[in-house]
Each structure stands twice: as structure tokens, then as C-alpha cells.
Amino acid sequence: MTDLPPLDRLSPLFERFRVRASLFHAGPLCGVTHFDAQPGRGFLHVMRTGEMEIRHAGATGLVEHLWVREPSLVFYPRPLAHDFHNAPADGSEFVCATLDFEAGHPLVQALPALVVLPLARVDGIGETLSLLFGEAERVRCGQRLLADRLFEVLLLQLPEAFRGALGQTPADYLADWRLAIARNELRAGKPLKLLAAELGYANASALSRLFAHKHAGLSPRAWLQRG
């Protein structure tokens, strides 16, 4: 298997599973802010400054109280209600977006229910964040579309950081991602040879070997026949 490709080769794999971002808040959050769980919807919060406490209901399976003490990305890939507790005045600064994922998106399936990434520890996102924060200031004047697109760009730049949360090597994560695409495309009737080329494999045999390794020895054809 090939090494993890650079972003320009990885991005099309993201784009096969669409996500639509919609910025809904730019500015400080004071006191307690509740975010409801809605089917098919996640959240990406960027805390620009300050610190806060996150609280979850006990039934979620997540830690009930979590402190975030430095600027961070707070990512909920799946629907999950949560509360942010900030100072009653002069609260932390945020830009927040909802994320509507296409069914079967690998991020939704693979990531834990909550990922918190300190901004200082995520390489390569500084320029995007600067643009996003700049657009967030304009959102108050109704200019929202570009900010939405910048959130989507930000997601494209985070796979390497997300892999740390997955407990997988980059190669294993990319293999699983490619297989998720392969299964969808095979069900839709795409020929294996064409699919292998689109996913960056040298030939159909290479993809078949990986497929069998991950599916208890089943070839793509045998897997399809089993339904």
C-alpha cells in the first residue's frame, strides 16, 4: 500500500462524502449555552480565546464535565447534546458551525463522539483560521457563504489530527476510508478496475487483496454476492 498522500490527493476522498457547513455563531458566548442533538447533524466549534467547561448528560457515555483551557477545535461528528459553560460576562470567543454529513461519511462512522484539538497542536491550519476569523467579523453584516465554505476547508485540513483520535496509523485509516468508498461504488455497479484507478491503486488486483484482507478473505465479487 502507498503512503498517506498529500492533501491534494486526499481531498477527493473527502469530497465523495459531502458535508455542508453552516456558520451560526461568531462572537462571545456567556453563561450557559445549550446545543441540541438533531438527526444527521454535527457541530464544529472553534474557541478562539479563553477557556470553558463542557457538560454532557450522563446517558451520552462521555465524561460529564470537561474543561477546555486553551484555544481549541471542539468537534462533534454525530448528533449529541452538549452545554458550554462560560463566564457570565466577557465569555470566550467562538465561531461555530453545524455540519450536515452525507449518510455513511467515514468521519461520522470512525471518529469518537467528541474530539477536542488544541489549535496550537494542529499544523497547517493557521491561514484558514485567519481567513475564517476575518469572515466571522463580516458575518454580522450578513456575509455568511464564504465563512461556511471556510469551515468545510478546515475539515479538509484536519485528517492528520483526527487520526490521532482514531488510534490508527495513517495508512490503516486511509485504507479503511478507501474501502468505505469502494463498498459504496461496488454496490452502485462501478467496475473494479475503474474503481482501483480512481482510488490510487496500481491495479484491480491490489485493491482486491486489500479488500480480502479486511473482509475475512472475501473478494469484492464474493462480498457483493453475499449482499
Coordinates of C-alpha atoms in Angstrom, one line a residue:
M1 CA 0.0 0.0 0.0
T2 CA 1.1 3.5 -0.7
D3 CA 2.0 6.0 2.0
L4 CA -0.5 8.6 3.0
P5 CA -1.0 11.0 0.1
P6 CA -0.7 14.8 0.4
L7 CA -3.9 16.9 0.8
D8 CA -4.4 17.4 -2.9
R9 CA -4.8 13.6 -3.3
L10 CA -6.7 13.0 -0.1
S11 CA -9.3 15.8 -0.6
P12 CA -11.2 14.0 -3.4
L13 CA -11.8 11.1 -0.9
F14 CA -13.4 13.6 1.5
E15 CA -15.4 15.1 -1.4
R16 CA -17.1 11.8 -2.3
F17 CA -18.9 12.0 1.1
R18 CA -20.3 15.5 1.2
V19 CA -20.5 17.7 4.3
R20 CA -22.4 21.0 4.4
A21 CA -21.2 23.5 7.0
S22 CA -23.3 26.4 8.2
L23 CA -21.9 29.0 10.5
F24 CA -24.5 30.0 13.1
H25 CA -22.5 32.0 15.7
A26 CA -19.5 34.3 15.7
G27 CA -18.5 36.1 18.9
P28 CA -18.5 35.6 22.6
L29 CA -20.6 33.0 24.5
C30 CA -21.5 34.0 28.0
G31 CA -23.0 31.9 30.7
V32 CA -24.6 28.5 29.7
T33 CA -25.2 27.7 26.0
H34 CA -27.1 24.6 25.1
F35 CA -26.7 22.8 21.8
D36 CA -29.4 20.3 20.8
A37 CA -28.8 17.0 19.1
Q38 CA -30.5 16.8 15.7
P39 CA -30.5 13.8 13.3
G40 CA -27.7 13.8 10.8
R41 CA -26.1 16.9 12.3
G42 CA -22.7 17.5 14.0
F43 CA -21.0 20.6 15.3
L44 CA -17.6 22.2 14.8
H45 CA -16.8 24.9 17.4
V46 CA -13.6 26.9 17.3
M47 CA -12.8 28.5 20.6
R48 CA -10.6 31.5 19.7
T49 CA -9.8 32.8 23.2
G50 CA -10.4 31.9 26.8
E51 CA -11.5 28.7 28.5
M52 CA -14.7 26.9 29.2
E53 CA -16.3 23.8 30.8
I54 CA -18.3 21.4 28.6
R55 CA -21.0 19.3 30.1
H56 CA -22.8 16.3 28.8
A57 CA -25.7 14.3 30.1
G58 CA -24.7 11.1 31.9
A59 CA -26.5 8.9 29.3
T60 CA -24.2 10.0 26.5
G61 CA -21.3 7.9 27.7
L62 CA -19.0 10.9 27.5
V63 CA -17.3 12.5 30.5
E64 CA -19.9 14.7 32.1
H65 CA -17.6 17.6 32.9
L66 CA -14.7 18.6 30.6
W67 CA -12.5 21.7 30.9
V68 CA -11.0 23.3 27.7
R69 CA -8.3 25.7 28.9
E70 CA -6.8 26.9 25.6
P71 CA -8.0 27.8 22.2
S72 CA -9.3 24.6 20.6
L73 CA -11.4 22.9 18.0
V74 CA -14.3 21.1 19.6
F75 CA -15.8 18.7 17.1
Y76 CA -18.9 16.6 17.5
P77 CA -19.2 14.4 14.3
R78 CA -22.5 12.9 15.4
P79 CA -25.7 14.3 17.0
L80 CA -25.0 14.8 20.7
A81 CA -26.5 17.4 23.0
H82 CA -23.9 19.5 24.9
D83 CA -23.6 22.6 27.1
F84 CA -20.9 25.2 27.1
H85 CA -20.3 26.9 30.4
N86 CA -18.5 30.3 30.1
A87 CA -18.1 33.3 32.3
P88 CA -21.4 35.2 32.8
A89 CA -19.8 38.3 31.2
D90 CA -16.8 38.6 28.8
G91 CA -17.1 35.0 27.8
S92 CA -14.8 33.1 25.5
E93 CA -14.8 34.0 21.7
F94 CA -16.1 31.4 19.3
V95 CA -17.0 30.7 15.7
C96 CA -19.4 27.8 15.5
A97 CA -20.9 25.8 12.6
T98 CA -23.4 23.0 12.2
L99 CA -22.2 20.1 10.0
D100 CA -24.7 18.1 7.9
F101 CA -22.9 14.9 6.8
E102 CA -24.0 12.7 4.0
A103 CA -25.0 9.3 5.2
G104 CA -22.1 6.9 5.5
H105 CA -19.5 9.6 5.8
P106 CA -16.3 8.0 7.2
L107 CA -15.7 10.7 9.7
V108 CA -19.1 10.1 11.3
Q109 CA -18.5 6.4 11.4
A110 CA -15.0 6.3 12.5
L111 CA -14.4 9.2 14.9
P112 CA -15.3 9.2 18.6
A113 CA -18.3 11.2 19.7
L114 CA -16.2 14.2 20.7
V115 CA -12.7 15.3 19.5
V116 CA -11.0 18.3 21.2
L117 CA -7.9 19.6 19.4
P118 CA -5.9 22.5 20.8
L119 CA -5.2 24.9 18.0
A120 CA -1.5 25.2 18.8
R121 CA -1.1 21.4 18.2
V122 CA -2.7 21.3 14.8
D123 CA -0.2 22.1 12.0
G124 CA -1.1 23.7 8.7
I125 CA -4.4 25.4 9.6
G126 CA -3.2 28.9 10.6
E127 CA -4.1 30.6 7.3
T128 CA -7.5 29.0 7.1
L129 CA -8.3 30.0 10.7
S130 CA -7.1 33.6 10.0
L131 CA -9.5 33.8 7.0
L132 CA -12.3 32.2 9.0
F133 CA -11.9 34.6 11.8
G134 CA -11.8 37.5 9.4
E135 CA -15.0 36.3 7.7
A136 CA -16.7 35.8 11.0
E137 CA -16.4 39.5 11.6
R138 CA -18.2 40.1 8.3
V139 CA -20.9 37.6 9.1
R140 CA -22.5 40.2 11.4
C141 CA -23.2 42.1 8.2
G142 CA -24.8 39.1 6.5
Q143 CA -21.9 37.7 4.5
R144 CA -22.2 34.1 5.5
L145 CA -21.4 32.0 2.5
L146 CA -17.6 32.3 2.4
A147 CA -17.4 31.5 6.1
D148 CA -19.4 28.3 5.5
R149 CA -17.0 27.3 2.8
L150 CA -14.0 28.0 5.1
F151 CA -15.4 25.7 7.7
E152 CA -15.5 23.0 5.0
V153 CA -11.9 23.7 4.0
L154 CA -10.9 23.5 7.7
L155 CA -12.4 20.0 7.8
L156 CA -10.3 19.0 4.8
Q157 CA -7.2 20.1 6.6
L158 CA -7.8 18.0 9.7
P159 CA -7.5 14.4 8.7
E160 CA -3.9 14.0 10.2
A161 CA -5.1 15.4 13.5
F162 CA -8.2 13.3 13.5
R163 CA -6.2 10.2 13.0
G164 CA -4.6 10.7 16.4
A165 CA -8.0 10.4 17.9
L166 CA -8.7 7.2 15.9
G167 CA -5.8 5.2 17.3
Q168 CA -4.9 4.1 13.8
T169 CA -1.8 4.6 11.7
P170 CA -2.3 7.0 8.7
A171 CA -2.0 4.0 6.3
D172 CA -4.7 2.0 8.1
Y173 CA -7.0 4.9 8.3
L174 CA -6.7 5.7 4.6
A175 CA -7.2 2.1 3.7
D176 CA -10.4 2.0 5.7
W177 CA -11.5 5.2 4.1
R178 CA -10.8 3.9 0.6
L179 CA -12.7 0.7 1.4
A180 CA -15.7 2.6 2.5
I181 CA -15.7 4.3 -0.9
A182 CA -15.1 1.0 -2.7
R183 CA -18.1 -0.7 -1.0
N184 CA -20.4 2.2 -2.0
E185 CA -19.2 2.2 -5.5
L186 CA -19.3 -1.5 -5.9
R187 CA -22.9 -1.6 -4.8
A188 CA -23.6 1.0 -7.4
G189 CA -22.1 -1.2 -10.1
K190 CA -18.8 0.5 -10.8
P191 CA -16.2 -1.9 -12.4
L192 CA -13.4 -2.8 -10.0
K193 CA -10.6 -1.8 -12.5
L194 CA -12.0 1.7 -12.8
L195 CA -12.6 2.0 -9.1
A196 CA -9.0 0.9 -8.3
A197 CA -7.6 3.6 -10.6
E198 CA -9.8 6.3 -9.1
L199 CA -8.7 5.3 -5.5
G200 CA -5.0 5.4 -6.4
Y201 CA -4.2 1.7 -6.6
A202 CA -1.8 0.3 -9.2
N203 CA -4.4 -2.2 -10.5
A204 CA -7.5 -4.1 -9.6
S205 CA -5.6 -6.9 -8.0
A206 CA -4.1 -4.5 -5.4
L207 CA -7.5 -3.3 -4.4
S208 CA -8.8 -6.9 -4.3
R209 CA -6.0 -8.0 -2.0
L210 CA -6.7 -5.2 0.5
F211 CA -10.5 -5.9 0.2
A212 CA -10.0 -9.6 1.0
H213 CA -7.7 -8.8 3.9
K214 CA -10.3 -6.5 5.5
H215 CA -13.3 -8.8 4.7
A216 CA -12.4 -12.2 6.1
G217 CA -10.9 -13.4 2.7
L218 CA -13.8 -12.3 0.6
S219 CA -13.1 -10.9 -2.8
P220 CA -15.1 -7.9 -4.0
R221 CA -17.3 -10.2 -6.1
A222 CA -17.9 -12.7 -3.3
W223 CA -18.7 -9.8 -0.9
L224 CA -21.3 -8.4 -3.4
Q225 CA -22.9 -11.9 -3.9
R226 CA -23.3 -12.2 -0.1
G227 CA -25.3 -9.0 -0.2

